[in-house]
Amino acid sequence: MNKEERCGLYQSDYEHDACGVGMVVNIHGGKSHELVDNALKVLENMEHRGAETRDKTGDGAGIMVQIPHEFILLQGIPVPEKGKYGTGLVFLPKDEKAQQEILSVMIEEIEREGLSLMHLRTVPTNPEVLGAAAREVEPDIKQLFVTGISDENVPVFERILYKVRKRIENRIDNEDFYISSLSNKNIIYKGMLTSGQLRRYFPDLSNDYFTSGLALVHSRFSTNTFPKWKLAQPFRLLAHNGEINTIRGNRGWMKARESVLNSEALGDIKDLRPIVQEGMSDSASLDNVFEFLMMSGLSLPQAMAILVPESFNDKNPISEDLKAFYEYHSILMEPWDGPAALLFSDGRYAGGMLDRNGLRPSRYTITKQGMMVVASEVGVMDFEPGDVVSKGRLQPGKILLIDTQEGKIYYDGEIKEQLAKAHPYREWLSENRVQLEKLKSGRKVDNSVSDLEQKLVTFGFGQEDIDKTIIPMATAGQEPVAAMGNDTPLAVISDRPQVFFNYFRQQFAQVTNPAIDPIREELVMSLTEYIGAVGTNILTPDASNCKMVRLPQPVLTNTQLDILCNIRYKGFNTRKLPILFEMTQGESGLRQALEDLCKKACFCCPPLSD
């Protein structure tokens, strides 16, 4: 991590941002420069959603379009036919020696896949429009052209380019290096710009032959971060307004499951790891995982539904088949949760959705000319009332998708019905999953605690903890009332014995905007937990992936704990593992005990006695 990302108490892990997003799509796939121009107008009308400094340095702005094939040919670059070459913008350091070192790695990885770097174009820019701070860190921007794909590999060319890019990223450690995109479908122009600077900084975008049938735009407002060229959006597949509150857990779980991921489409993913690129924003991390799932063979709506599911409890009436789809995938992938409006495209499909709380708005308009405009703001474009066919807004957890090749709009109901019926999820869950609350036992469980007083002292529980916290929670399900400004010293620096739980602090979103009320919170909150062996391959739907025990909540009664410890049902065989360690060994003893515990819990170890 560089100095900017970790300096004193500051850590980039705590960064959040709130932005503006927009999308303009010709539903029937017709490409024009007018569409690109309209998308840029949408972006410019969201200027209030992007931040800028006094010297006119922007937090970031960008646009994703389909590759403008005719424009490239007119630049004198002899590319092959559409789809048979990959291109994208790359940010390089100004230092020529560093550039050559990076380019040599890029060429090596491109040729490793039997491809060639056909051309390297210097992208025309207008640095005079930049603010002083942006100009100081302005990269050298080049456009890559990768050719040499065989006819039989054209259908998987996008996947090959993805592998090339990931290997390059993993080999190059330079803060000034970044590949905006490398694709045979899309191209992204972005930078540390304001909404109004994007068009002027990149003259390409004003060329009449620069055409596209769809465009995503983004204006960045980073509330708790430093702007960077590479953090501007859109990313490779999506543009995001909001924040992922669960990002630390999401990143941690993806890193944890990398060792068991097996992608038939991508082959050995060892040299593609880490899936989540380090040092990037929460939006970029979501884009990383979204891209990985799609490159592994999942469809665009399937990947998005898995990552950002709608609520599927009794408060949200959905079909049993769809509920089973969400329950099955909740075992394999935790939700990327938080207030968010998401727009995404893979070059053919373009779509949008909101988080399951619906805390970020997004509205759309469809015109008689077959154009759809979706944005996080209203009024981003002027329409004649007679030209408007329909208007609407994206719904919490619901997907809207446009197929520009077929000229068709897919709404959430049709999309989710196809996803739910793709596999027998209800049958898989019924046959493999165990629901702890439905199991009964004739065993008598003693709730008394031997040596209670001694254990209360040992674990640091005082009379106030019992009277004000434990008894109200145990008898009435009430949480203790306390002041928000808790000035209790941290347990780790106390010289007095502390309750074990005092050493932990819950992370929560400080910027929900608006605050979540208890009624809406009940719609999306769940205490459900799963215990068991995590599915060995989340990329291939299989009945064995849901062979887990579902706990109704993480706090169990003694009776429930007894049942869990004695399950001999549907092939389950519970084992108890000790979590004690020799206190006199200090930190090293704890560390070794944790490592031993992991080894004992591993499948490859022989069964342990109770």
Coordinates of C-alpha atoms in Angstrom, one line a residue:
M1 CA 0.0 0.0 0.0
N2 CA 1.5 3.4 -1.0
K3 CA 1.8 6.4 1.3
E4 CA -1.4 8.0 0.0
E5 CA -3.4 4.9 0.9
R6 CA -2.0 4.4 4.4
C7 CA -0.7 7.5 6.2
G8 CA -1.0 7.7 10.0
L9 CA -4.5 6.8 11.0
Y10 CA -5.9 7.2 7.5
Q11 CA -6.7 4.1 5.6
S12 CA -8.2 3.9 2.1
D13 CA -10.3 1.0 3.3
Y14 CA -12.7 3.5 4.9
E15 CA -13.3 5.5 1.7
H16 CA -16.8 6.1 0.4
D17 CA -18.2 8.0 -2.5
A18 CA -21.6 9.2 -3.9
C19 CA -21.9 10.0 -7.5
G20 CA -24.2 10.5 -10.5
V21 CA -24.8 7.8 -13.2
G22 CA -26.6 7.8 -16.5
M23 CA -27.2 5.6 -19.5
V24 CA -28.4 6.2 -23.1
V25 CA -29.3 3.3 -25.2
N26 CA -30.7 2.8 -28.7
I27 CA -33.0 -0.1 -28.0
H28 CA -32.6 -1.5 -31.5
G29 CA -28.8 -1.2 -31.6
G30 CA -28.5 1.7 -34.1
K31 CA -25.1 3.4 -33.7
S32 CA -24.7 7.2 -34.0
H33 CA -22.6 10.1 -32.8
E34 CA -25.8 11.8 -31.7
L35 CA -26.2 9.1 -29.0
V36 CA -22.7 9.7 -27.7
D37 CA -23.4 13.5 -27.7
N38 CA -26.6 12.9 -25.8
A39 CA -24.8 10.8 -23.2
L40 CA -22.2 13.5 -22.7
K41 CA -25.1 16.0 -22.3
V42 CA -26.6 13.7 -19.6
L43 CA -23.2 13.7 -17.9
E44 CA -22.8 17.5 -18.1
N45 CA -26.3 17.9 -16.6
M46 CA -25.2 15.9 -13.6
E47 CA -22.3 18.2 -12.9
H48 CA -23.7 18.9 -9.4
R49 CA -23.2 15.2 -8.6
G50 CA -19.5 15.4 -9.2
A51 CA -17.0 17.2 -6.9
E52 CA -14.3 19.6 -8.0
T53 CA -11.7 21.7 -6.2
R54 CA -11.2 25.5 -6.5
D55 CA -8.7 24.9 -9.3
K56 CA -11.3 22.9 -11.3
T57 CA -9.8 19.5 -10.6
G58 CA -12.6 17.0 -10.8
D59 CA -13.0 13.8 -8.7
G60 CA -13.6 11.9 -11.9
A61 CA -15.8 11.5 -14.9
G62 CA -16.0 9.0 -17.7
I63 CA -18.0 7.3 -20.5
M64 CA -18.3 3.7 -21.7
V65 CA -19.3 3.2 -25.4
Q66 CA -19.2 0.4 -27.9
I67 CA -15.9 0.4 -29.9
P68 CA -16.2 3.0 -32.7
H69 CA -15.0 0.8 -35.5
E70 CA -15.4 3.3 -38.3
F71 CA -13.7 6.0 -36.3
I72 CA -10.7 3.8 -35.7
L73 CA -10.3 2.9 -39.4
L74 CA -10.4 6.7 -40.3
Q75 CA -7.4 7.1 -37.9
G76 CA -5.4 5.0 -40.4
I77 CA -5.2 2.0 -38.1
P78 CA -5.8 -1.2 -40.2
V79 CA -7.8 -3.2 -37.7
P80 CA -9.6 -6.4 -38.8
E81 CA -13.4 -6.6 -38.8
K82 CA -15.5 -5.9 -35.8
G83 CA -15.1 -8.3 -32.9
K84 CA -11.7 -9.6 -34.1
Y85 CA -9.5 -7.1 -32.3
G86 CA -9.3 -5.9 -28.8
T87 CA -8.7 -2.3 -27.8
G88 CA -8.7 -0.1 -24.7
L89 CA -7.1 2.9 -23.0
V90 CA -4.1 2.4 -20.7
F91 CA -2.7 4.9 -18.2
L92 CA 1.1 4.9 -18.2
P93 CA 3.7 6.8 -16.2
K94 CA 5.4 9.8 -17.9
D95 CA 8.9 8.3 -17.4
E96 CA 9.9 6.6 -20.7
K97 CA 12.0 3.9 -19.0
A98 CA 9.1 2.9 -16.8
Q99 CA 6.9 2.9 -19.8
Q100 CA 9.1 0.6 -21.8
E101 CA 9.3 -1.8 -18.8
I102 CA 5.5 -1.9 -18.6
L103 CA 5.1 -2.3 -22.4
S104 CA 7.5 -5.2 -22.4
V105 CA 5.4 -7.1 -19.8
M106 CA 2.3 -6.3 -21.7
I107 CA 3.7 -7.6 -25.0
E108 CA 4.9 -10.7 -23.2
E109 CA 1.5 -11.5 -21.8
I110 CA -0.4 -10.7 -25.0
E111 CA 1.9 -13.0 -27.0
R112 CA 1.5 -15.7 -24.3
E113 CA -2.1 -16.1 -25.6
G114 CA -0.9 -16.3 -29.2
L115 CA -2.0 -12.6 -29.9
S116 CA 0.0 -9.6 -30.9
L117 CA 0.1 -5.9 -30.0
M118 CA -0.7 -4.6 -33.5
H119 CA -0.6 -0.9 -32.7
L120 CA -0.1 1.6 -29.9
R121 CA -1.9 4.9 -30.5
T122 CA -1.2 8.1 -28.5
V123 CA -4.7 9.3 -27.5
P124 CA -5.2 13.0 -28.3
T125 CA -5.8 15.0 -25.1
N126 CA -6.2 18.6 -24.1
P127 CA -4.4 19.1 -20.8
E128 CA -5.2 22.8 -20.8
V129 CA -8.7 22.0 -19.5
L130 CA -7.4 20.2 -16.4
G131 CA -7.2 21.6 -13.0
A132 CA -3.7 22.1 -11.6
A133 CA -3.9 19.1 -9.3
A134 CA -5.1 16.8 -12.1
R135 CA -2.4 18.0 -14.4
E136 CA 0.3 17.2 -11.9
V137 CA -0.6 13.6 -11.9
E138 CA -1.8 13.3 -15.5
P139 CA -0.8 10.0 -17.0
D140 CA 0.4 9.3 -20.5
I141 CA -2.6 7.8 -22.2
K142 CA -2.2 5.2 -24.9
Q143 CA -4.7 3.1 -26.8
L144 CA -3.9 -0.6 -27.3
F145 CA -4.9 -2.7 -30.3
V146 CA -4.6 -6.5 -29.9
T147 CA -5.0 -8.8 -32.9
G148 CA -4.3 -12.3 -34.0
I149 CA -7.4 -14.1 -32.7
S150 CA -8.3 -17.2 -34.7
D151 CA -11.9 -17.5 -36.1
E152 CA -12.8 -20.4 -33.8
N153 CA -11.7 -18.4 -30.7
V154 CA -13.6 -15.2 -31.5
P155 CA -16.6 -16.2 -29.3
V156 CA -14.2 -16.4 -26.3
F157 CA -12.0 -13.5 -27.3
E158 CA -13.4 -11.3 -24.5
R159 CA -12.4 -13.9 -22.0
I160 CA -8.9 -14.2 -23.4
L161 CA -8.5 -10.5 -23.2
Y162 CA -9.6 -10.6 -19.6
K163 CA -7.0 -13.2 -18.7
V164 CA -4.3 -11.1 -20.5
R165 CA -5.3 -8.0 -18.5
K166 CA -5.4 -9.7 -15.1
R167 CA -2.0 -11.3 -15.7
I168 CA -0.5 -7.9 -16.7
E169 CA -2.1 -6.2 -13.6
N170 CA -0.6 -8.8 -11.3
R171 CA 2.9 -8.4 -12.7
I172 CA 3.1 -4.6 -12.8
D173 CA 3.4 -2.7 -9.5
N174 CA 3.3 0.9 -10.5
E175 CA 0.8 3.4 -9.0
D176 CA 0.7 5.3 -12.3
F177 CA -0.2 2.3 -14.4
Y178 CA -3.9 1.3 -15.0
I179 CA -5.8 -0.4 -17.8
S180 CA -9.1 1.4 -18.2
S181 CA -10.4 -1.4 -20.4
L182 CA -9.3 -4.1 -22.8
S183 CA -12.2 -5.5 -24.8
N184 CA -13.5 -6.4 -28.3
K185 CA -16.8 -4.8 -27.5
N186 CA -16.5 -1.7 -25.2
I187 CA -14.1 1.1 -24.7
I188 CA -13.9 3.5 -21.8
Y189 CA -12.7 7.1 -21.7
K190 CA -12.3 8.5 -18.2
G191 CA -10.0 10.5 -16.0
M192 CA -9.7 12.9 -13.0
L193 CA -12.1 15.3 -14.7
T194 CA -15.2 17.2 -14.1
S195 CA -18.4 16.3 -16.0
G196 CA -17.8 19.3 -18.3
Q197 CA -14.1 18.5 -18.9
L198 CA -14.5 15.0 -20.3
R199 CA -15.7 16.1 -23.8
R200 CA -13.0 18.8 -24.0
Y201 CA -10.2 16.7 -22.7
F202 CA -10.7 13.8 -25.2
P203 CA -11.2 15.3 -28.7
D204 CA -12.1 11.7 -29.9
L205 CA -15.5 12.1 -28.2
S206 CA -16.4 15.1 -30.4
N207 CA -15.6 13.4 -33.7
D208 CA -18.7 12.9 -35.9
Y209 CA -17.5 9.4 -36.8
F210 CA -17.2 8.4 -33.1
T211 CA -20.4 6.4 -32.8
S212 CA -22.1 4.0 -30.4
G213 CA -25.4 2.3 -29.8
L214 CA -25.2 2.6 -26.0
A215 CA -23.3 4.7 -23.5
L216 CA -22.8 4.7 -19.8
V217 CA -21.6 7.9 -18.1
H218 CA -20.5 8.7 -14.5
S219 CA -19.7 11.7 -12.4
R220 CA -17.8 11.0 -9.2
F221 CA -18.2 12.7 -5.8
S222 CA -15.8 11.0 -3.4
T223 CA -16.9 12.1 0.0
N224 CA -14.0 10.5 2.1
T225 CA -11.3 9.8 -0.4
F226 CA -8.7 11.3 -2.7
P227 CA -9.5 11.6 -6.4
K228 CA -7.3 9.5 -8.7
W229 CA -7.3 9.0 -12.4
K230 CA -7.8 5.2 -12.1
L231 CA -10.8 5.6 -9.7
A232 CA -12.9 7.4 -12.2
Q233 CA -15.8 5.4 -13.5
P234 CA -17.3 3.6 -15.4
F235 CA -15.3 0.5 -14.7
R236 CA -15.1 -2.5 -17.1
L237 CA -18.8 -3.4 -16.8
L238 CA -20.6 -1.0 -14.5
A239 CA -21.0 2.5 -13.1
H240 CA -22.2 2.9 -9.5
N241 CA -23.8 5.6 -7.5
G242 CA -23.7 4.9 -3.8
E243 CA -21.5 2.8 -1.5
I244 CA -21.1 -0.8 -0.6
N245 CA -21.4 -0.8 3.2
T246 CA -20.4 -4.4 3.5
I247 CA -17.2 -4.0 1.4
R248 CA -14.7 -5.2 3.9
G249 CA -16.5 -8.5 4.4
N250 CA -17.2 -8.9 0.7
R251 CA -13.5 -8.5 -0.1
G252 CA -12.5 -10.8 2.7
W253 CA -14.9 -13.6 1.6
M254 CA -13.8 -13.3 -2.0
K255 CA -10.1 -13.7 -1.0
A256 CA -11.0 -16.6 1.3
R257 CA -12.8 -18.5 -1.5
E258 CA -10.2 -18.0 -4.2
S259 CA -8.4 -21.2 -3.3
V260 CA -11.5 -23.3 -4.0
L261 CA -12.8 -21.6 -7.1
N262 CA -12.7 -23.6 -10.2
S263 CA -13.7 -22.0 -13.5
E264 CA -14.1 -24.3 -16.4
A265 CA -14.4 -21.3 -18.7
L266 CA -11.2 -19.6 -17.5
G267 CA -9.1 -22.7 -16.7
D268 CA -6.6 -22.4 -13.9
I269 CA -7.3 -19.1 -12.2
K270 CA -4.1 -19.2 -10.0
D271 CA -2.4 -16.5 -12.1
L272 CA -5.6 -14.4 -12.3
R273 CA -5.7 -13.9 -8.5
P274 CA -6.4 -11.7 -6.6
I275 CA -9.9 -11.4 -8.2
V276 CA -10.4 -8.1 -6.4
Q277 CA -7.6 -5.7 -7.3
E278 CA -6.1 -4.1 -4.3
G279 CA -6.0 -0.4 -3.5
M280 CA -9.2 0.3 -5.4
S281 CA -12.7 1.7 -4.4
D282 CA -15.7 -0.3 -3.3
S283 CA -17.3 0.2 -6.7
A284 CA -14.1 -1.1 -8.5
S285 CA -14.2 -4.2 -6.2
L286 CA -17.8 -4.9 -7.1
D287 CA -16.9 -4.5 -10.7
N288 CA -14.0 -7.0 -10.3
V289 CA -16.2 -9.7 -8.9
F290 CA -19.0 -9.0 -11.4
E291 CA -16.6 -9.3 -14.3
F292 CA -15.1 -12.5 -12.9
L293 CA -18.5 -14.2 -12.6
M294 CA -19.4 -13.2 -16.2
M295 CA -16.1 -14.3 -17.6
S296 CA -16.7 -17.6 -15.8
G297 CA -19.8 -18.2 -17.8
L298 CA -22.6 -16.6 -15.8
S299 CA -25.1 -14.4 -17.7
L300 CA -25.1 -10.7 -16.9
P301 CA -28.5 -10.7 -15.0
Q302 CA -27.5 -13.9 -13.2
A303 CA -24.3 -12.4 -11.9
M304 CA -25.9 -9.2 -10.8
A305 CA -28.8 -11.1 -9.1
I306 CA -26.3 -13.1 -7.1
L307 CA -24.2 -10.1 -6.1
V308 CA -27.1 -7.7 -5.3
P309 CA -30.1 -9.9 -4.4
E310 CA -33.5 -8.5 -3.6
S311 CA -35.0 -9.3 -0.2
F312 CA -36.5 -12.8 -0.1
N313 CA -38.2 -13.0 3.3
D314 CA -41.8 -13.1 4.1
K315 CA -42.1 -9.4 3.9
N316 CA -41.4 -9.4 0.2
P317 CA -43.8 -11.7 -1.7
I318 CA -42.0 -13.4 -4.5
S319 CA -42.5 -16.9 -6.0
E320 CA -41.2 -19.9 -4.2
D321 CA -38.9 -20.8 -7.1
L322 CA -37.3 -17.4 -7.0
K323 CA -37.0 -17.5 -3.3
A324 CA -35.2 -20.8 -3.6
F325 CA -32.9 -19.3 -6.2
Y326 CA -31.9 -16.5 -3.8
E327 CA -31.6 -18.9 -0.8
Y328 CA -29.4 -21.2 -2.7
H329 CA -27.0 -18.5 -3.8
S330 CA -27.0 -16.9 -0.3
I331 CA -25.1 -19.9 0.8
L332 CA -22.4 -19.3 -1.8
M333 CA -22.2 -15.5 -2.1
E334 CA -22.8 -12.8 0.5
P335 CA -24.7 -9.8 -0.7
W336 CA -22.8 -6.7 -1.8
D337 CA -25.1 -4.5 0.3
G338 CA -25.5 -0.7 0.6
P339 CA -27.3 2.2 -1.0
A340 CA -26.6 1.8 -4.7
A341 CA -27.9 2.6 -8.2
L342 CA -26.1 0.3 -10.7
L343 CA -25.9 0.7 -14.4
F344 CA -24.0 -2.0 -16.4
S345 CA -23.3 -3.2 -19.9
D346 CA -21.2 -5.8 -21.7
G347 CA -21.5 -4.2 -25.2
R348 CA -24.7 -6.0 -26.2
Y349 CA -26.9 -5.9 -23.1
A350 CA -27.3 -2.8 -21.0
G351 CA -29.2 -2.6 -17.8
G352 CA -29.8 -1.1 -14.4
M353 CA -31.0 -2.0 -10.9
L354 CA -31.2 -0.6 -7.4
D355 CA -30.0 -2.1 -4.1
R356 CA -32.7 -4.0 -2.2
N357 CA -33.4 -1.0 0.1
G358 CA -33.9 1.3 -2.8
L359 CA -31.9 4.0 -1.1
R360 CA -30.5 5.5 -4.4
P361 CA -33.1 6.6 -7.0
S362 CA -32.9 6.0 -10.7
R363 CA -35.5 6.8 -13.4
Y364 CA -35.9 6.0 -17.1
T365 CA -37.6 7.4 -20.1
I366 CA -38.4 5.6 -23.4
T367 CA -39.0 7.6 -26.6
K368 CA -40.7 6.9 -29.9
Q369 CA -37.3 6.9 -31.6
G370 CA -36.4 3.8 -29.6
M371 CA -34.1 5.6 -27.2
M372 CA -34.0 4.8 -23.5
V373 CA -32.4 7.2 -21.0
V374 CA -31.7 6.0 -17.5
A375 CA -30.2 8.3 -14.8
S376 CA -29.8 8.9 -11.1
E377 CA -31.4 12.3 -11.7
V378 CA -34.5 13.6 -13.4
G379 CA -34.2 16.3 -16.0
V380 CA -30.9 15.1 -17.5
M381 CA -32.3 15.4 -21.0
D382 CA -35.2 17.5 -22.5
F383 CA -37.9 15.5 -24.2
E384 CA -40.9 16.7 -26.2
P385 CA -43.9 15.3 -24.4
G386 CA -45.2 13.8 -27.6
D387 CA -42.0 11.8 -28.1
V388 CA -42.2 10.0 -24.7
V389 CA -43.6 6.5 -24.9
S390 CA -43.2 5.6 -21.2
K391 CA -41.5 6.6 -18.0
G392 CA -40.7 4.7 -14.9
R393 CA -38.3 4.2 -12.1
L394 CA -36.0 1.3 -11.1
Q395 CA -37.4 -0.7 -8.2
P396 CA -35.4 -2.0 -5.2
G397 CA -33.6 -5.2 -6.2
K398 CA -35.3 -5.3 -9.6
I399 CA -33.4 -5.6 -12.9
L400 CA -34.1 -3.8 -16.1
L401 CA -32.3 -5.1 -19.2
I402 CA -32.1 -4.0 -22.8
D403 CA -30.9 -6.4 -25.5
T404 CA -29.6 -4.1 -28.3
Q405 CA -29.1 -7.0 -30.7
E406 CA -32.7 -8.2 -30.5
G407 CA -34.1 -4.8 -29.9
K408 CA -36.0 -6.0 -26.8
I409 CA -36.5 -4.7 -23.2
Y410 CA -36.6 -7.4 -20.5
Y411 CA -38.3 -6.4 -17.2
D412 CA -37.6 -8.0 -13.9
G413 CA -40.4 -10.6 -13.8
E414 CA -39.3 -12.3 -17.0
I415 CA -35.6 -12.1 -16.1
K416 CA -36.1 -13.6 -12.6
E417 CA -38.5 -16.3 -13.9
Q418 CA -35.8 -17.6 -16.3
L419 CA -33.1 -17.5 -13.5
A420 CA -35.4 -19.3 -11.0
K421 CA -36.2 -22.1 -13.5
A422 CA -32.7 -22.7 -14.8
H423 CA -32.0 -25.3 -12.1
P424 CA -34.2 -27.2 -9.5
Y425 CA -33.1 -25.0 -6.6
R426 CA -36.1 -25.9 -4.5
E427 CA -35.4 -29.6 -4.9
W428 CA -31.7 -29.2 -4.1
L429 CA -32.5 -27.2 -0.9
S430 CA -35.1 -29.7 0.2
E431 CA -32.9 -32.7 -0.3
N432 CA -29.6 -31.3 1.1
R433 CA -30.2 -28.4 3.4
V434 CA -31.0 -28.9 7.1
Q435 CA -33.0 -26.2 8.9
L436 CA -32.1 -26.3 12.5
E437 CA -35.4 -24.8 13.7
K438 CA -37.3 -27.7 12.2
L439 CA -35.4 -30.4 14.0
K440 CA -36.8 -31.8 17.2
S441 CA -35.1 -33.8 19.9
G442 CA -36.4 -35.9 22.8
R443 CA -33.2 -35.2 24.8
K444 CA -33.5 -33.2 28.0
V445 CA -31.1 -30.3 28.0
D446 CA -30.0 -28.8 31.3
N447 CA -30.0 -25.0 31.2
S448 CA -28.2 -24.6 34.5
V449 CA -24.6 -23.5 34.6
S450 CA -22.2 -25.1 37.1
D451 CA -19.9 -22.7 39.0
L452 CA -21.9 -19.7 37.7
E453 CA -20.4 -17.1 40.0
Q454 CA -16.8 -18.2 39.2
K455 CA -17.5 -18.1 35.4
L456 CA -19.1 -14.7 35.6
V457 CA -16.0 -13.3 37.3
T458 CA -13.7 -15.2 34.9
F459 CA -15.4 -13.8 31.8
G460 CA -15.8 -10.3 33.2
F461 CA -19.5 -10.0 33.7
G462 CA -20.6 -7.6 36.3
Q463 CA -24.0 -7.1 38.0
E464 CA -24.8 -4.1 35.6
D465 CA -24.1 -6.3 32.6
I466 CA -26.6 -8.8 33.9
D467 CA -29.3 -6.4 35.0
K468 CA -29.2 -3.9 32.2
T469 CA -28.2 -6.0 29.2
I470 CA -28.6 -9.8 29.6
I471 CA -31.9 -10.0 31.4
P472 CA -33.8 -7.5 29.2
M473 CA -32.5 -9.2 26.0
A474 CA -33.2 -12.7 27.3
T475 CA -36.7 -12.1 28.7
A476 CA -38.1 -9.4 26.4
G477 CA -35.8 -9.3 23.4
Q478 CA -35.0 -5.7 24.2
E479 CA -31.6 -4.1 23.5
P480 CA -30.3 -1.8 26.2
V481 CA -30.8 1.9 25.8
A482 CA -27.5 3.8 25.8
A483 CA -26.1 7.1 24.6
M484 CA -24.7 7.3 21.1
G485 CA -21.6 9.1 22.4
N486 CA -20.0 6.1 24.1
D487 CA -16.7 7.3 25.6
T488 CA -15.8 4.0 27.2
P489 CA -12.1 3.4 26.8
L490 CA -11.2 0.6 24.3
A491 CA -10.9 -2.8 25.9
V492 CA -7.5 -3.4 24.3
I493 CA -5.9 -0.5 26.3
S494 CA -7.7 -1.2 29.6
D495 CA -5.7 -2.5 32.6
R496 CA -8.8 -4.2 34.0
P497 CA -10.4 -7.5 32.9
Q498 CA -12.9 -7.1 30.1
V499 CA -15.7 -9.1 28.8
F500 CA -14.4 -10.9 25.7
F501 CA -17.0 -9.2 23.4
N502 CA -15.8 -5.7 24.4
Y503 CA -12.8 -6.2 22.2
F504 CA -15.0 -6.1 19.1
R505 CA -16.8 -3.2 17.5
Q506 CA -19.6 -3.6 15.0
Q507 CA -19.0 -1.8 11.7
F508 CA -22.0 0.1 10.4
A509 CA -22.8 2.6 7.6
Q510 CA -22.5 6.2 8.7
V511 CA -23.8 7.5 5.4
T512 CA -27.1 5.8 4.5
N513 CA -28.9 8.9 3.0
P514 CA -31.7 8.6 4.0
A515 CA -31.5 6.9 7.4
I516 CA -33.1 3.4 7.3
D517 CA -36.3 3.3 9.3
P518 CA -37.2 0.2 11.3
I519 CA -40.0 -0.7 8.9
R520 CA -37.8 -0.8 5.8
E521 CA -35.0 -2.3 7.7
E522 CA -37.2 -5.3 8.5
L523 CA -37.8 -5.9 4.8
V524 CA -34.2 -6.6 4.1
M525 CA -32.5 -7.7 7.3
S526 CA -31.9 -11.3 8.1
L527 CA -30.3 -13.1 11.0
T528 CA -30.0 -16.4 9.1
E529 CA -26.6 -18.1 9.3
Y530 CA -25.2 -21.2 7.6
I531 CA -22.7 -23.7 9.0
G532 CA -21.0 -26.4 7.1
A533 CA -18.5 -26.9 4.3
V534 CA -18.7 -24.0 1.8
G535 CA -19.4 -25.2 -1.7
T536 CA -16.2 -26.1 -3.5
N537 CA -17.3 -24.5 -6.7
I538 CA -19.8 -21.6 -6.7
L539 CA -19.5 -21.2 -10.4
T540 CA -21.2 -24.5 -11.3
P541 CA -24.7 -24.9 -9.8
D542 CA -24.9 -28.2 -8.1
A543 CA -27.0 -29.8 -5.3
S544 CA -23.9 -30.5 -3.2
N545 CA -23.3 -26.7 -2.8
C546 CA -26.3 -26.3 -0.5
K547 CA -25.4 -29.2 1.9
M548 CA -25.4 -26.9 4.9
V549 CA -27.2 -26.4 8.2
R550 CA -29.2 -23.2 8.3
L551 CA -29.4 -21.5 11.7
P552 CA -32.4 -19.2 12.3
Q553 CA -30.1 -16.7 14.1
P554 CA -26.5 -16.8 15.4
V555 CA -27.6 -16.9 19.1
L556 CA -28.8 -20.4 19.9
T557 CA -30.6 -21.9 22.8
N558 CA -29.0 -24.7 24.7
T559 CA -31.5 -27.1 23.1
Q560 CA -30.6 -25.9 19.6
L561 CA -26.9 -26.2 20.4
D562 CA -27.4 -29.7 21.6
I563 CA -29.3 -30.6 18.4
L564 CA -26.6 -29.0 16.3
C565 CA -23.9 -30.9 18.1
N566 CA -25.6 -34.3 17.5
I567 CA -26.9 -34.0 13.9
R568 CA -26.7 -37.4 12.2
Y569 CA -29.0 -36.6 9.4
K570 CA -28.7 -36.3 5.5
G571 CA -25.1 -37.3 5.8
F572 CA -24.1 -34.7 8.4
N573 CA -21.7 -35.7 11.1
T574 CA -20.9 -33.0 13.7
R575 CA -17.5 -32.8 15.3
K576 CA -16.4 -30.6 18.2
L577 CA -13.1 -28.8 18.0
P578 CA -11.5 -27.3 21.1
I579 CA -10.6 -23.6 20.8
L580 CA -8.4 -23.4 23.9
F581 CA -4.8 -22.3 23.9
E582 CA -2.0 -22.0 26.4
M583 CA -2.3 -18.4 27.7
T584 CA 1.3 -18.3 28.8
Q585 CA 2.4 -18.6 25.2
G586 CA 0.9 -15.2 24.4
E587 CA 0.4 -14.0 20.9
S588 CA 2.5 -16.8 19.3
G589 CA 0.4 -19.4 21.1
L590 CA -2.9 -17.9 20.0
R591 CA -1.6 -17.7 16.4
Q592 CA -0.5 -21.3 16.4
A593 CA -3.8 -22.4 18.0
L594 CA -5.8 -20.7 15.2
E595 CA -3.7 -22.3 12.5
D596 CA -4.2 -25.7 14.2
L597 CA -7.9 -25.1 14.4
C598 CA -8.1 -24.4 10.7
K599 CA -6.1 -27.6 9.9
K600 CA -8.4 -29.7 12.1
A601 CA -11.5 -28.2 10.4
C602 CA -10.1 -28.9 6.9
F603 CA -11.8 -31.7 5.0
C604 CA -8.5 -33.4 4.3
C605 CA -7.9 -34.1 8.0
P606 CA -9.1 -37.5 9.5
P607 CA -12.2 -37.4 11.8
L608 CA -11.6 -36.2 15.3
S609 CA -13.1 -37.6 18.4
D610 CA -15.5 -35.6 20.5

